[in-house]
CSV table of C-alpha atoms and ligand atoms in Angstrom, one decimal:
chain,number,residue,atom,x,y,z
A,1,UNK,CA,177.9,17.4,27.5
A,2,UNK,CA,179.1,20.6,26.1
A,3,UNK,CA,179.8,20.6,22.4
A,4,UNK,CA,181.5,22.8,20.0
A,5,UNK,CA,178.6,23.1,17.5
A,6,UNK,CA,179.0,24.9,13.8
A,7,UNK,CA,175.9,26.7,12.6
A,8,UNK,CA,176.1,28.1,9.1
A,9,UNK,CA,173.5,30.9,8.3
A,10,UNK,CA,173.4,31.1,11.9
A,11,UNK,CA,172.4,35.2,11.6
A,12,UNK,CA,169.4,34.3,9.6
A,13,UNK,CA,166.1,33.9,10.9
A,14,UNK,CA,165.9,30.3,12.1
A,15,UNK,CA,169.6,30.4,12.8
A,16,UNK,CA,169.8,32.9,15.3
A,17,UNK,CA,167.0,31.2,17.1
A,18,UNK,CA,169.0,28.1,17.1
A,19,UNK,CA,172.1,29.7,18.2
A,20,UNK,CA,170.4,31.1,21.0
A,21,UNK,CA,168.8,28.0,21.9
A,22,UNK,CA,172.1,25.8,21.6
A,23,UNK,CA,174.0,28.3,24.1
A,24,UNK,CA,171.1,28.2,26.6
A,25,UNK,CA,171.8,24.5,26.3
A,26,UNK,CA,175.6,25.2,27.4
A,27,UNK,CA,177.2,24.4,24.3
A,28,UNK,CA,179.8,26.6,22.3
A,29,UNK,CA,178.6,28.3,19.3
A,30,UNK,CA,180.3,29.2,16.0
A,31,UNK,CA,178.5,31.0,13.9
A,32,UNK,CA,179.2,31.4,10.2
A,33,UNK,CA,176.9,33.8,7.8
A,34,UNK,CA,177.9,35.6,4.4
A,35,UNK,CA,174.9,38.2,5.6
A,36,UNK,CA,172.9,38.1,2.5
A,37,UNK,CA,169.8,37.6,4.3
A,38,UNK,CA,170.9,37.6,7.8
A,39,UNK,CA,171.8,40.5,10.0
A,40,UNK,CA,174.5,41.0,12.8
A,41,UNK,CA,171.5,42.5,14.6
A,42,UNK,CA,169.8,39.1,15.0
A,43,UNK,CA,172.8,37.5,17.1
A,44,UNK,CA,173.8,41.1,18.8
A,45,UNK,CA,172.9,40.0,22.3
A,46,UNK,CA,174.8,36.7,22.1
A,47,UNK,CA,178.1,38.5,21.1
A,48,UNK,CA,178.7,38.9,25.1
A,49,UNK,CA,178.7,35.4,25.6
A,50,UNK,CA,182.3,34.0,25.6
A,51,UNK,CA,180.7,30.6,24.5
A,52,UNK,CA,179.5,32.3,20.8
A,53,UNK,CA,181.5,33.5,17.7
A,54,UNK,CA,180.5,35.2,14.9
A,55,UNK,CA,182.5,35.0,11.7
A,56,UNK,CA,181.5,36.3,8.0
A,57,UNK,CA,182.1,33.8,5.8
A,58,UNK,CA,180.5,32.2,2.2
A,59,UNK,CA,180.1,28.4,2.6
A,60,UNK,CA,181.0,28.6,-1.2
A,61,UNK,CA,184.6,28.8,0.1
A,62,UNK,CA,185.9,25.6,1.8
A,63,UNK,CA,187.2,26.3,5.5
A,64,UNK,CA,189.2,24.4,8.1
A,65,UNK,CA,187.5,24.1,11.7
A,66,UNK,CA,187.4,21.6,14.6
A,67,UNK,CA,183.7,21.1,15.5
A,68,UNK,CA,181.1,18.1,17.0
A,69,UNK,CA,178.0,19.1,15.1
A,70,UNK,CA,177.1,21.1,12.1
A,71,UNK,CA,173.7,22.5,11.3
A,72,UNK,CA,173.8,23.5,7.7
A,73,UNK,CA,171.4,26.6,7.4
A,74,UNK,CA,173.4,28.9,5.1
A,75,UNK,CA,170.9,29.5,2.1
A,76,UNK,CA,168.4,32.3,1.3
A,77,UNK,CA,164.7,30.9,2.1
A,78,UNK,CA,162.5,33.3,0.4
A,79,UNK,CA,161.6,33.3,-2.7
A,80,UNK,CA,162.6,36.9,-3.9
A,81,UNK,CA,165.9,36.5,-2.0
A,82,UNK,CA,166.6,33.2,-3.3
A,83,UNK,CA,165.4,34.1,-7.4
A,84,UNK,CA,167.6,37.2,-6.8
A,85,UNK,CA,170.7,35.5,-7.9
A,86,UNK,CA,169.7,31.9,-8.7
A,87,UNK,CA,172.9,30.7,-9.7
A,88,UNK,CA,174.5,31.5,-6.5
A,89,UNK,CA,171.5,29.8,-4.6
A,90,UNK,CA,172.7,26.6,-6.6
A,91,UNK,CA,176.1,27.1,-5.6
A,92,UNK,CA,175.2,27.9,-1.8
A,93,UNK,CA,173.3,24.6,-2.0
A,94,UNK,CA,175.4,21.9,-4.1
A,95,UNK,CA,179.1,23.4,-3.2
A,96,UNK,CA,178.0,24.7,0.2
A,97,UNK,CA,176.8,21.4,1.3
A,98,UNK,CA,179.6,19.5,-0.2
A,99,UNK,CA,182.2,21.6,1.9
A,100,UNK,CA,180.4,21.2,4.9
A,101,UNK,CA,180.4,17.2,4.1
A,102,UNK,CA,183.8,17.3,3.3
A,103,UNK,CA,184.8,19.2,6.7
A,104,UNK,CA,182.1,16.8,8.5
A,105,UNK,CA,184.4,13.7,7.2
A,106,UNK,CA,187.3,15.2,7.8
A,107,UNK,CA,186.8,15.7,11.5
A,108,UNK,CA,183.9,13.4,12.3
A,109,UNK,CA,181.3,15.9,13.1
A,110,UNK,CA,177.3,15.0,12.6
A,111,UNK,CA,175.7,17.2,10.4
A,112,UNK,CA,172.2,18.1,10.1
A,113,UNK,CA,170.9,19.6,6.9
A,114,UNK,CA,168.5,22.3,6.6
A,115,UNK,CA,166.2,20.8,3.5
A,116,UNK,CA,162.8,21.9,2.8
A,117,UNK,CA,159.2,21.1,2.1
A,118,UNK,CA,160.0,22.4,-1.3
A,119,UNK,CA,161.9,19.1,-2.4
A,120,UNK,CA,158.0,17.9,-2.8
A,121,UNK,CA,157.2,20.5,-5.2
A,122,UNK,CA,153.6,21.2,-6.2
A,123,UNK,CA,152.7,17.7,-4.9
A,124,UNK,CA,150.1,15.4,-6.1
A,125,UNK,CA,150.4,13.3,-2.5
A,126,UNK,CA,148.3,15.1,0.4
A,127,UNK,CA,149.4,15.3,3.1
A,128,UNK,CA,153.3,14.5,2.3
A,129,UNK,CA,155.2,12.2,4.1
A,130,UNK,CA,159.0,11.0,3.3
A,131,UNK,CA,158.7,8.4,1.2
A,132,UNK,CA,156.9,10.8,-1.4
A,133,UNK,CA,159.4,12.0,-4.0
A,134,UNK,CA,157.6,15.1,-5.1
A,135,UNK,CA,156.9,16.8,-8.5
A,136,UNK,CA,159.2,19.9,-9.0
A,137,UNK,CA,160.0,21.6,-12.0
A,138,UNK,CA,163.5,21.3,-13.2
A,139,UNK,CA,164.0,24.5,-15.2
A,140,UNK,CA,161.5,26.8,-13.5
A,141,UNK,CA,162.2,30.1,-11.3
A,142,UNK,CA,161.8,28.2,-8.0
A,143,UNK,CA,164.1,25.4,-9.1
A,144,UNK,CA,167.3,26.7,-8.0
A,145,UNK,CA,166.1,26.2,-4.6
A,146,UNK,CA,163.8,23.3,-5.1
A,147,UNK,CA,166.6,21.0,-6.7
A,148,UNK,CA,169.5,22.7,-5.2
A,149,UNK,CA,168.1,21.3,-1.9
A,150,UNK,CA,167.5,17.8,-3.6
A,151,UNK,CA,170.9,17.8,-4.7
A,152,UNK,CA,172.0,18.6,-1.1
A,153,UNK,CA,170.1,15.7,0.2
A,154,UNK,CA,171.7,13.5,-2.7
A,155,UNK,CA,175.1,14.5,-1.6
A,156,UNK,CA,174.3,13.9,2.1
A,157,UNK,CA,173.2,10.4,1.3
A,158,UNK,CA,176.0,9.6,-0.6
A,159,UNK,CA,178.3,11.0,2.0
A,160,UNK,CA,177.3,8.7,4.5
A,161,UNK,CA,176.9,5.8,2.3
A,162,UNK,CA,180.4,6.1,0.7
A,163,UNK,CA,182.5,7.9,3.7
A,164,UNK,CA,179.9,6.9,6.7
A,165,UNK,CA,179.6,10.5,7.5
A,166,UNK,CA,176.9,10.5,10.2
A,167,UNK,CA,174.0,12.7,8.7
A,168,UNK,CA,170.3,14.1,9.7
A,169,UNK,CA,168.1,15.7,7.0
A,170,UNK,CA,165.5,17.9,7.9
A,171,UNK,CA,162.4,18.6,5.8
A,172,UNK,CA,161.3,22.1,7.2
A,173,UNK,CA,157.9,23.3,6.3
A,174,UNK,CA,157.0,27.1,6.3
A,175,UNK,CA,158.4,28.8,9.4
A,176,UNK,CA,157.5,32.0,11.2
A,177,UNK,CA,158.1,34.1,13.9
A,178,UNK,CA,159.7,37.0,15.6
A,179,UNK,CA,163.0,38.1,13.8
A,180,UNK,CA,161.9,37.8,10.4
A,181,UNK,CA,163.1,40.5,8.6
A,182,UNK,CA,160.4,43.3,7.5
A,183,UNK,CA,161.8,42.9,3.9
A,184,UNK,CA,161.7,39.2,3.9
A,185,UNK,CA,158.8,39.1,1.5
A,186,UNK,CA,157.5,35.8,2.5
A,187,UNK,CA,153.7,35.6,3.2
A,188,UNK,CA,153.7,35.7,6.9
A,189,UNK,CA,155.9,38.8,7.2
A,190,UNK,CA,154.3,40.5,4.3
A,191,UNK,CA,151.1,40.2,5.8
A,192,UNK,CA,151.9,41.4,9.6
A,193,UNK,CA,153.7,44.7,8.2
A,194,UNK,CA,151.0,45.3,5.7
A,195,UNK,CA,148.5,45.1,8.6
A,196,UNK,CA,150.3,47.0,11.1
A,197,UNK,CA,150.9,49.7,8.5
A,198,UNK,CA,147.3,50.0,7.5
A,199,UNK,CA,148.1,48.9,3.6
A,200,UNK,CA,146.1,46.3,1.7
A,201,UNK,CA,147.5,42.9,1.9
A,202,UNK,CA,148.8,41.5,-0.9
A,203,UNK,CA,147.1,38.1,-2.0
A,204,UNK,CA,148.7,36.1,-4.6
A,205,UNK,CA,146.2,34.2,-6.8
A,206,UNK,CA,142.8,33.9,-5.4
A,207,UNK,CA,144.5,32.6,-1.9
A,208,UNK,CA,142.8,29.3,-1.9
A,209,UNK,CA,146.5,27.8,-2.2
A,210,UNK,CA,147.0,26.3,1.6
A,211,UNK,CA,150.4,26.4,3.6
A,212,UNK,CA,151.0,24.8,7.3
A,213,UNK,CA,152.8,27.2,9.4
A,214,UNK,CA,155.3,26.2,12.2
A,215,UNK,CA,156.2,28.7,15.0
A,216,UNK,CA,159.9,28.9,14.9
A,217,UNK,CA,160.5,27.7,18.8
A,218,UNK,CA,158.5,24.2,17.9
A,219,UNK,CA,161.0,24.1,14.7
A,220,UNK,CA,164.4,24.6,16.7
A,221,UNK,CA,163.0,22.1,19.4
A,222,UNK,CA,162.3,19.5,16.4
A,223,UNK,CA,166.0,20.4,14.5
A,224,UNK,CA,167.8,19.8,17.9
A,225,UNK,CA,166.2,16.6,19.0
A,226,UNK,CA,166.8,15.3,15.4
A,227,UNK,CA,170.6,16.5,15.4
A,228,UNK,CA,170.5,14.5,18.9
A,229,UNK,CA,168.9,11.8,18.2
A,230,UNK,CA,171.2,8.6,17.8
A,231,UNK,CA,170.7,5.5,16.1
A,232,UNK,CA,172.2,2.9,18.6
A,233,UNK,CA,168.5,1.3,19.0
A,234,UNK,CA,168.7,0.6,15.5
A,235,UNK,CA,166.4,3.4,14.5
A,236,UNK,CA,166.8,4.9,10.9
A,237,UNK,CA,167.9,8.2,11.6
A,238,UNK,CA,169.6,9.2,8.1
A,239,UNK,CA,166.6,9.3,6.4
A,240,UNK,CA,164.7,12.6,6.0
A,241,UNK,CA,162.2,13.7,8.8
A,242,UNK,CA,159.5,16.1,8.0
A,243,UNK,CA,159.5,18.8,10.8
A,244,UNK,CA,156.4,21.3,10.5
A,245,UNK,CA,152.9,22.1,12.1
A,246,UNK,CA,150.2,19.9,10.5
A,247,UNK,CA,147.6,22.7,10.6
A,248,UNK,CA,146.6,23.8,7.2
A,249,UNK,CA,145.4,26.8,6.3
A,250,UNK,CA,144.4,28.8,3.2
A,251,UNK,CA,146.6,31.9,2.3
A,252,UNK,CA,143.3,33.7,2.5
A,253,UNK,CA,142.2,32.5,6.0
A,254,UNK,CA,145.8,33.4,7.0
A,255,UNK,CA,145.3,37.2,5.7
A,256,UNK,CA,141.9,37.2,7.7
A,257,UNK,CA,143.4,35.9,10.7
A,258,UNK,CA,146.4,38.5,10.4
A,259,UNK,CA,144.0,41.3,9.8
A,260,UNK,CA,142.0,40.3,12.7
A,261,UNK,CA,144.7,40.2,15.3
A,262,UNK,CA,146.5,43.4,14.1
A,263,UNK,CA,142.4,44.9,14.7
A,264,UNK,CA,142.3,45.9,11.2
A,265,UNK,CA,139.2,45.5,8.4
A,266,UNK,CA,140.3,42.7,5.8
A,267,UNK,CA,141.7,44.8,2.8
A,268,UNK,CA,143.1,42.7,0.0
A,269,UNK,CA,145.0,43.7,-3.1
A,270,UNK,CA,145.0,40.9,-5.8
A,271,UNK,CA,148.1,40.1,-7.4
A,272,UNK,CA,149.4,37.4,-10.0
A,273,UNK,CA,149.9,33.9,-8.5
A,274,UNK,CA,153.7,33.3,-8.8
A,275,UNK,CA,154.9,30.4,-11.4
A,276,UNK,CA,155.2,27.1,-10.1
A,277,UNK,CA,153.8,28.3,-6.4
A,278,UNK,CA,152.1,25.0,-4.8
A,279,UNK,CA,148.8,24.7,-4.6
A,280,UNK,CA,148.8,23.0,-1.5
A,281,UNK,CA,151.0,21.7,1.6
A,282,UNK,CA,150.9,20.0,4.7
A,283,UNK,CA,153.4,17.8,6.6
A,284,UNK,CA,152.8,14.1,7.8
A,285,UNK,CA,155.0,14.0,10.7
A,286,UNK,CA,154.6,10.4,11.9
A,287,UNK,CA,158.0,9.8,11.6
A,288,UNK,CA,159.0,12.7,13.9
A,289,UNK,CA,156.5,11.9,16.4
A,290,UNK,CA,157.8,8.4,16.5
A,291,UNK,CA,161.5,9.1,16.2
A,292,UNK,CA,161.7,12.1,18.1
A,293,UNK,CA,158.6,12.3,20.5
A,294,UNK,CA,158.2,15.9,18.5
A,295,UNK,CA,155.2,17.3,17.8
A,296,UNK,CA,154.5,21.4,17.3
A,297,UNK,CA,152.8,23.1,20.7
A,298,UNK,CA,152.2,26.5,19.5
A,299,UNK,CA,149.0,26.9,17.2
A,300,UNK,CA,149.2,29.7,14.9
A,301,UNK,CA,147.0,32.1,16.6
A,302,UNK,CA,149.4,31.8,19.6
A,303,UNK,CA,152.6,32.1,17.3
A,304,UNK,CA,151.0,35.0,15.1
A,305,UNK,CA,150.0,37.1,18.5
A,306,UNK,CA,153.8,36.7,19.2
A,307,UNK,CA,155.1,37.5,15.9
A,308,UNK,CA,152.8,40.6,15.7
A,309,UNK,CA,154.0,42.0,18.7
A,310,UNK,CA,157.8,41.6,17.6
A,311,UNK,CA,157.1,43.6,14.3
A,312,UNK,CA,154.9,46.0,16.2
A,313,UNK,CA,157.6,47.0,18.1
A,314,UNK,CA,160.5,47.0,15.5
A,315,UNK,CA,158.0,49.2,13.2
A,316,UNK,CA,157.2,51.6,16.0
A,317,UNK,CA,160.7,51.9,17.1
A,318,UNK,CA,162.9,51.3,13.9
B,1,LIG,P1,166.9,33.2,6.2
B,1,LIG,O1,167.1,33.8,4.8
B,1,LIG,O2,166.8,34.3,7.4
B,1,LIG,O3,168.6,32.7,6.6
B,1,LIG,C1,169.4,32.4,5.9
B,1,LIG,C2,170.7,32.5,6.6
B,1,LIG,O4,172.0,32.0,5.5
B,1,LIG,C3,170.9,34.1,6.4
B,1,LIG,O5,171.7,34.6,7.4
B,1,LIG,C4,172.2,34.3,5.1
B,1,LIG,O6,172.7,35.4,5.2
B,1,LIG,C5,172.8,33.0,5.1
B,1,LIG,N1,173.3,32.7,4.0
B,1,LIG,C6,172.8,32.6,2.5
B,1,LIG,N2,173.8,32.1,1.8
B,1,LIG,C7,175.0,31.9,2.5
B,1,LIG,C8,176.2,31.4,1.9
B,1,LIG,N3,176.4,31.0,1.0
B,1,LIG,N4,177.3,31.4,2.9
B,1,LIG,C9,176.7,31.7,4.3
B,1,LIG,N5,175.9,32.1,4.9
B,1,LIG,C10,174.9,32.5,4.0
B,1,LIG,O7,166.2,32.0,6.1
B,1,LIG,P2,165.7,30.8,7.1
B,1,LIG,O8,164.3,31.1,7.4
B,1,LIG,O9,166.3,31.3,8.5
B,1,LIG,O10,166.2,29.6,6.8
B,1,LIG,C11,167.3,29.0,7.2
B,1,LIG,C12,167.3,27.6,6.6
B,1,LIG,O11,166.1,26.9,6.9
B,1,LIG,C13,167.7,27.5,5.3
B,1,LIG,O12,168.3,26.9,4.6
B,1,LIG,C14,166.1,27.3,4.2
B,1,LIG,O13,166.1,26.9,3.1
B,1,LIG,C15,165.7,26.2,5.5
B,1,LIG,N6,164.4,26.5,5.5
B,1,LIG,C16,163.2,27.4,5.9
B,1,LIG,C17,162.4,27.4,5.8
B,1,LIG,C18,161.4,28.5,6.4
B,1,LIG,O14,159.9,28.4,6.5
B,1,LIG,N7,162.0,29.4,7.1
B,1,LIG,C19,161.1,26.3,5.3
B,1,LIG,C20,162.0,25.3,4.7
B,1,LIG,C21,163.5,25.4,4.6
B,2,LIG,N1,186.3,20.7,2.9
B,2,LIG,C1,186.2,21.8,3.8
B,2,LIG,N2,187.0,21.9,4.7
B,2,LIG,C2,187.5,20.4,5.6
B,2,LIG,C3,187.3,19.5,4.7
B,2,LIG,C4,187.0,19.6,3.3
B,2,LIG,O1,185.7,23.1,3.2
B,2,LIG,O2,187.8,20.4,6.6
B,2,LIG,C5,186.1,20.9,1.4
B,2,LIG,C6,187.0,20.7,0.3
B,2,LIG,O3,187.9,21.8,-0.1
B,2,LIG,C7,186.2,20.0,-0.9
B,2,LIG,C8,184.8,19.6,-0.3
B,2,LIG,O4,184.8,20.1,1.4
B,2,LIG,O5,185.8,21.1,-1.8
B,2,LIG,C9,184.8,17.9,0.0
B,2,LIG,O6,186.0,17.7,0.3
B,2,LIG,P1,186.0,16.0,0.5
B,2,LIG,O7,187.5,15.7,1.1
B,2,LIG,O8,184.8,15.0,0.3
B,2,LIG,O9,186.5,16.2,-1.6
B,2,LIG,P2,187.4,16.2,-1.9
B,2,LIG,O10,188.5,17.3,-1.2
B,2,LIG,O11,188.5,15.0,-2.1
B,2,LIG,O12,187.1,16.5,-3.3
B,3,LIG,N1,152.0,34.9,-0.8
B,3,LIG,C1,150.9,35.7,-0.8
B,3,LIG,N2,151.2,37.0,-0.6
B,3,LIG,C2,152.6,37.6,-0.4
B,3,LIG,C3,153.7,36.5,0.0
B,3,LIG,C4,153.2,34.7,-0.4
B,3,LIG,O1,149.8,35.6,-1.2
B,3,LIG,O2,152.7,38.7,0.1
B,3,LIG,C5,151.6,33.4,-1.1
B,3,LIG,C6,152.6,32.3,-2.1
B,3,LIG,O3,151.9,32.7,-3.5
B,3,LIG,C7,152.2,31.2,-1.6
B,3,LIG,C8,152.1,31.8,-0.1
B,3,LIG,O4,151.6,32.9,-0.2
B,3,LIG,O5,151.3,30.5,-2.2
B,3,LIG,C9,153.4,31.3,0.6
B,3,LIG,O6,154.4,32.0,0.1
B,3,LIG,P1,155.9,32.3,0.7
B,3,LIG,O7,156.7,32.8,-0.2
B,3,LIG,O8,155.4,32.7,2.0
B,3,LIG,O9,156.4,30.5,1.0
B,3,LIG,P2,156.4,29.2,-0.2
B,3,LIG,O10,155.7,29.5,-1.3
B,3,LIG,O11,158.0,29.1,-0.3
B,3,LIG,O12,155.7,28.4,0.6
């Protein structure tokens, strides 16, 4: 059945793919974005659809709307961008999530929060499952994001307990794909842009730190399944769910694969490892498999090929 769906941060990387999929599924989509890291161009081809509406709005300000579902994605996700104005990052996560929860409560909408693997910090447990409480520095340079997202999970859970708001929490692991900005600053886009331009790849630290990379289409499928999973069979749908690809790579391996696929020799420029950079990260997705019947279908090799061709087209035709 067609629903009125709000996507905050809908002009960003994941949000724009989500808006597209929601429209294709026949929903009315309202996209709110303050265009800090999002771009109108990301959703330009959706503007022709009468079922799509784009509004400039900052989620830190209250807003009155009538919707059935809310995907709360508003928040810069790349360290360079969320550290640019850390106080604003905290406000977006805390006040922004509070406003969306107030809205969900008022209109009886179901709300899904885009949380993150960063709630696990630099983990001592590997792989990470949802019962792990994390190891997060409360006063470091990543804290505005990590702790902001942790408070957002707390707010979500308390609005559920106190006000019976129908919540879903997705702990998203590193996601990549077409439409990431060249200036995004995260590792996949940096390496792809550098390799395509024949530049050295900027490797932070020795490159032994690991991440698990999920292709954006797989992630969006997981988000929609989680949103639409009801709990009428008694399933516990309100606790967090990890969404990510359990294949784990060192950042050095990623550099080598990107260079190989771009047809370049591997040229590395060693840079200092940023403060509090997690050493390892891999999701345990048993809960997502059982609850949603979901697991990623696109291996890194294939997802990278699609991502590289998208960047190549943009870099050649700016
Ligand atoms: P992104 O930076 O491309 O998108 C975020 C969007 O939110 C942008 O369009 C930005 O303009 C908008 N935004 C930021 N602050 C806002 C505000 N105060 N009001 C309104 N809009 C605002 O990032 P992304 O990779 O698409 O991430 C989307 C969400 O998923 C974020 O909440 C992020 O924390 C979460 N997430 C992403 C990843 C990942 O690897 N991509 C991993 C974990 C969690
Ligand atoms: N809010 C909003 N839109 C709504 C309802 C609430 O933006 O449709 C905001 C509201 O301004 C408040 C926050 O959400 O800042 C929390 O609302 P709630 O009603 O839970 O708390 P209260 O207003 O009582 O503090
Ligand atoms: N990284 C890197 N070179 C870059 C950008 C990032 O070596 O140009 C490293 C970074 O130190 C981290 C990993 O790649 O260990 C993933 O970084 P990203 O910013 O993409 O995501 P996050 O650290 O938030 O998982």
